Tab-separated table of C-alpha atoms in Angstrom:
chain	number	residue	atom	x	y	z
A	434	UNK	CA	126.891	104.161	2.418
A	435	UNK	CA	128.864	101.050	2.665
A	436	UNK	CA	128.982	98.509	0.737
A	437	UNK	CA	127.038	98.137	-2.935
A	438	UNK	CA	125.206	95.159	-2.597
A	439	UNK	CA	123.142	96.249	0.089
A	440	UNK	CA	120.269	98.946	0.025
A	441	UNK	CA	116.582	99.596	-1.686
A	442	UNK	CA	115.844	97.839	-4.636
A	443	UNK	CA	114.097	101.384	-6.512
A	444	UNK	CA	114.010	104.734	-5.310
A	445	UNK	CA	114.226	106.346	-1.320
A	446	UNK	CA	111.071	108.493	-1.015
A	447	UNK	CA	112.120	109.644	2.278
A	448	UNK	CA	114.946	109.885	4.756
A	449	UNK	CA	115.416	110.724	8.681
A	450	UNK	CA	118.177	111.229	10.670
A	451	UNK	CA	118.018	110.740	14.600
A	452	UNK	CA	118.906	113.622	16.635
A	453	UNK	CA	121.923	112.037	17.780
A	454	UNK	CA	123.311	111.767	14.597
A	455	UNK	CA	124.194	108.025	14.650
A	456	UNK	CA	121.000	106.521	12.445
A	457	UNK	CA	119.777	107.473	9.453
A	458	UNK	CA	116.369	105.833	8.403
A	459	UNK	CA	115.492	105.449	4.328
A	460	UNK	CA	112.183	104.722	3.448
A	461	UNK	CA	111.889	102.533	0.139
A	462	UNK	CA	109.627	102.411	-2.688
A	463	UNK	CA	110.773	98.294	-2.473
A	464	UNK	CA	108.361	98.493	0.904
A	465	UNK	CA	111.309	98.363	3.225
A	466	UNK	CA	112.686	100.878	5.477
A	467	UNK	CA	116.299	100.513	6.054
A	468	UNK	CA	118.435	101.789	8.564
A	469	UNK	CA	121.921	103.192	8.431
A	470	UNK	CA	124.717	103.573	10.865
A	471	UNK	CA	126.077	106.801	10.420
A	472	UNK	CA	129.565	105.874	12.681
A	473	UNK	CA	130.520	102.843	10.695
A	474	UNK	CA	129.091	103.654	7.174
A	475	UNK	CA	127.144	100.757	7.038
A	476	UNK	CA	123.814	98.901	7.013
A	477	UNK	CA	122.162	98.045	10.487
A	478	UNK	CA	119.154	96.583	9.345
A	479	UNK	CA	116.252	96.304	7.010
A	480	UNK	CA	112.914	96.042	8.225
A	481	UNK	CA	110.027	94.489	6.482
A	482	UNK	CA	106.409	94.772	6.886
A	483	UNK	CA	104.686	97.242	4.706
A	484	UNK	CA	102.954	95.745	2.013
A	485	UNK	CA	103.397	99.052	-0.761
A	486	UNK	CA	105.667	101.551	-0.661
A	487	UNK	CA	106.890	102.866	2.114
A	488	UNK	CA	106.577	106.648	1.706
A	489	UNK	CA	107.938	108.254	4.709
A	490	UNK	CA	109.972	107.622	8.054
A	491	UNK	CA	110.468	110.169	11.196
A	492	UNK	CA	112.595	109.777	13.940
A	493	UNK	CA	111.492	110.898	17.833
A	494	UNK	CA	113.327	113.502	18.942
A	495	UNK	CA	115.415	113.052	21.280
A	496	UNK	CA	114.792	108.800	20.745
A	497	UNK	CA	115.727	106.111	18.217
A	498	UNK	CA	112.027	105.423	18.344
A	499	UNK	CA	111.290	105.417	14.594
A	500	UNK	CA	107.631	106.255	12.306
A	501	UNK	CA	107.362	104.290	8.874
A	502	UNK	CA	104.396	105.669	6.777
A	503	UNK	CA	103.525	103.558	3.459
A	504	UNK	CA	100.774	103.060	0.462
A	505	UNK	CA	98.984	100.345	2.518
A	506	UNK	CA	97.431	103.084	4.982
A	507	UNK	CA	100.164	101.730	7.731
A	508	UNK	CA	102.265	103.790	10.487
A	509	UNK	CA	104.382	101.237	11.831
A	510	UNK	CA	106.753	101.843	15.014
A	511	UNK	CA	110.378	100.154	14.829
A	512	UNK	CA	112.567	100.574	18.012
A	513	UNK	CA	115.882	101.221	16.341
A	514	UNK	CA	118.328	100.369	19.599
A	515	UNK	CA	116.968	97.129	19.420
A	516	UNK	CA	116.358	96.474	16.003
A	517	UNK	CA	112.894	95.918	16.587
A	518	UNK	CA	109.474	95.800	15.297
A	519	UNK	CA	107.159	97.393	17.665
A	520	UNK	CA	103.691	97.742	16.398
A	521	UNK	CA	101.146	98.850	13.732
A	522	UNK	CA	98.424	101.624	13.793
A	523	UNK	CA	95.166	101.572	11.382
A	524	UNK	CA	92.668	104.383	10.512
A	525	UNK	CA	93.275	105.840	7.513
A	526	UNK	CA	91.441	105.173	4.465
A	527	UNK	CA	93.707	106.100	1.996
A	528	UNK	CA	97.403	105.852	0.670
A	529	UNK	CA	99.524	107.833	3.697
A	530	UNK	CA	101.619	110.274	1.826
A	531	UNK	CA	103.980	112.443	4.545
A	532	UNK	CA	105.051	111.548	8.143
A	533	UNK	CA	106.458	113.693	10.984
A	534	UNK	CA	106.993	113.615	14.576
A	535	UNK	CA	108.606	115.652	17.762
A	536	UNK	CA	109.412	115.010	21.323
A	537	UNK	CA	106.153	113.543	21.911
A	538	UNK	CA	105.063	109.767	21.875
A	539	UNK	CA	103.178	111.371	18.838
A	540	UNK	CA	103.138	111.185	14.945
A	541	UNK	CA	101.469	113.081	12.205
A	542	UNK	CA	100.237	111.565	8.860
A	543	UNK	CA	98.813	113.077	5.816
A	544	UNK	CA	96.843	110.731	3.154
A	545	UNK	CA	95.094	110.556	0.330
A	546	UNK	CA	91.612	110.443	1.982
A	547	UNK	CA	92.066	114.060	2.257
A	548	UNK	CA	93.003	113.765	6.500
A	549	UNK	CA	95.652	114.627	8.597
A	550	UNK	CA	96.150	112.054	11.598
A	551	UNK	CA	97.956	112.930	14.781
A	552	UNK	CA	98.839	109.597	16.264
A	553	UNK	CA	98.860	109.171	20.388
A	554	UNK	CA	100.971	106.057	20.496
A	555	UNK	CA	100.857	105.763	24.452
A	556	UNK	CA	96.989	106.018	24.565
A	557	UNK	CA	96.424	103.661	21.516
A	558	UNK	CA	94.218	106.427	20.084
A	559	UNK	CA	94.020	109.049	17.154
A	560	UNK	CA	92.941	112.639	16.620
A	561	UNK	CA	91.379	112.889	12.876
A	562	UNK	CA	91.580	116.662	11.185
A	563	UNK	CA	89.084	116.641	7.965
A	564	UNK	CA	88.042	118.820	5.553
A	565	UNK	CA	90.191	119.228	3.206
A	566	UNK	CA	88.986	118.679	-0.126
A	567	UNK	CA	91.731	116.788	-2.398
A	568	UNK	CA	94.737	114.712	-1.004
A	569	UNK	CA	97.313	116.309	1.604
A	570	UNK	CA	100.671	115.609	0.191
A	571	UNK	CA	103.331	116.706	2.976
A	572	UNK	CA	102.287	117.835	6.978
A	573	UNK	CA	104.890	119.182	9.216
A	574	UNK	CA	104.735	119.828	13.016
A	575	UNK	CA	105.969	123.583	13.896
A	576	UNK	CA	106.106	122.356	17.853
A	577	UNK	CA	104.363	119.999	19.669
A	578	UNK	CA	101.188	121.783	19.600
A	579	UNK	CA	100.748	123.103	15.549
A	580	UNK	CA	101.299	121.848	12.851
A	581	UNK	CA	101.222	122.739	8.894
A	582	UNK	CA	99.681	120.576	6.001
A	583	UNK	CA	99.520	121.217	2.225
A	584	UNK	CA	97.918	119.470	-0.498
């Protein structure tokens, strides 16, 4: 999209499109997430603050609240109408491999440390689902209330 010298500096690992259709969010392996206006073909922004690759992004539904997940254990929360930084959430122990999110003030993580995470970003807290016994590589919520993970 737009113009050439502008974009990741190394491979997308993920991409999300808000449900309006106007944004589309990349995630980078060059530890930025970058976001895309769909209307004019060009780059909005690039946000910075992972400190490894960033190796997923999800879009609320419904919102242009956006979900970075990244190698340095991070979720990070950007508000996309304002081209914003909104805050960071800690707890797992391992790289986070997979992101997803709904309706919901919620996201969903998968990691290396062999846990799913579903984040409740109102209340500040986390639900932790162990036991599996290698690394989850993708989770994906069916509604608001199950979800699916694989390793």
């Amino acid at each position: 999209l737009g113009r050439k010298d502008v974009g990741h500096k190394g491979p997308v690992a993920s991409l999300s499109v808000s449900s309006d259709g106007r944004y589309l969010a990349s995630a980078g392996r060059d530890t930025t997430v970058r976001i895309w206006d769909l209307r004019t073909q060009s780059q909005a922004e690039c946000f910075e603050g992972h400190n490894s690759p960033v190796t997923g992004v999800a879009f609320r539904v419904g919102t242009h609240s956006l979900y970075s997940s990244s190698e340095d254990k991070l979720v990070k929360v950007w508000n996309v109408d304002e081209m914003a930084y909104v805050e960071t959430l800690f707890g797992h122990q391992g790289p986070i491999l997979s992101i997803d999110s709904l309706c919901h003030e919620r996201a969903l993580t998968s990691a290396r440390d062999r846990s799913v995470r579903l984040w409740k970003i109102v209340e500040g807290t986390h639900l932790v689902f162990p036991g599996h016994t290698a690394s989850i590589d993708c989770v994906r919520f069916i509604s608001e209330d199950t979800f699916v993970s694989a390793g």
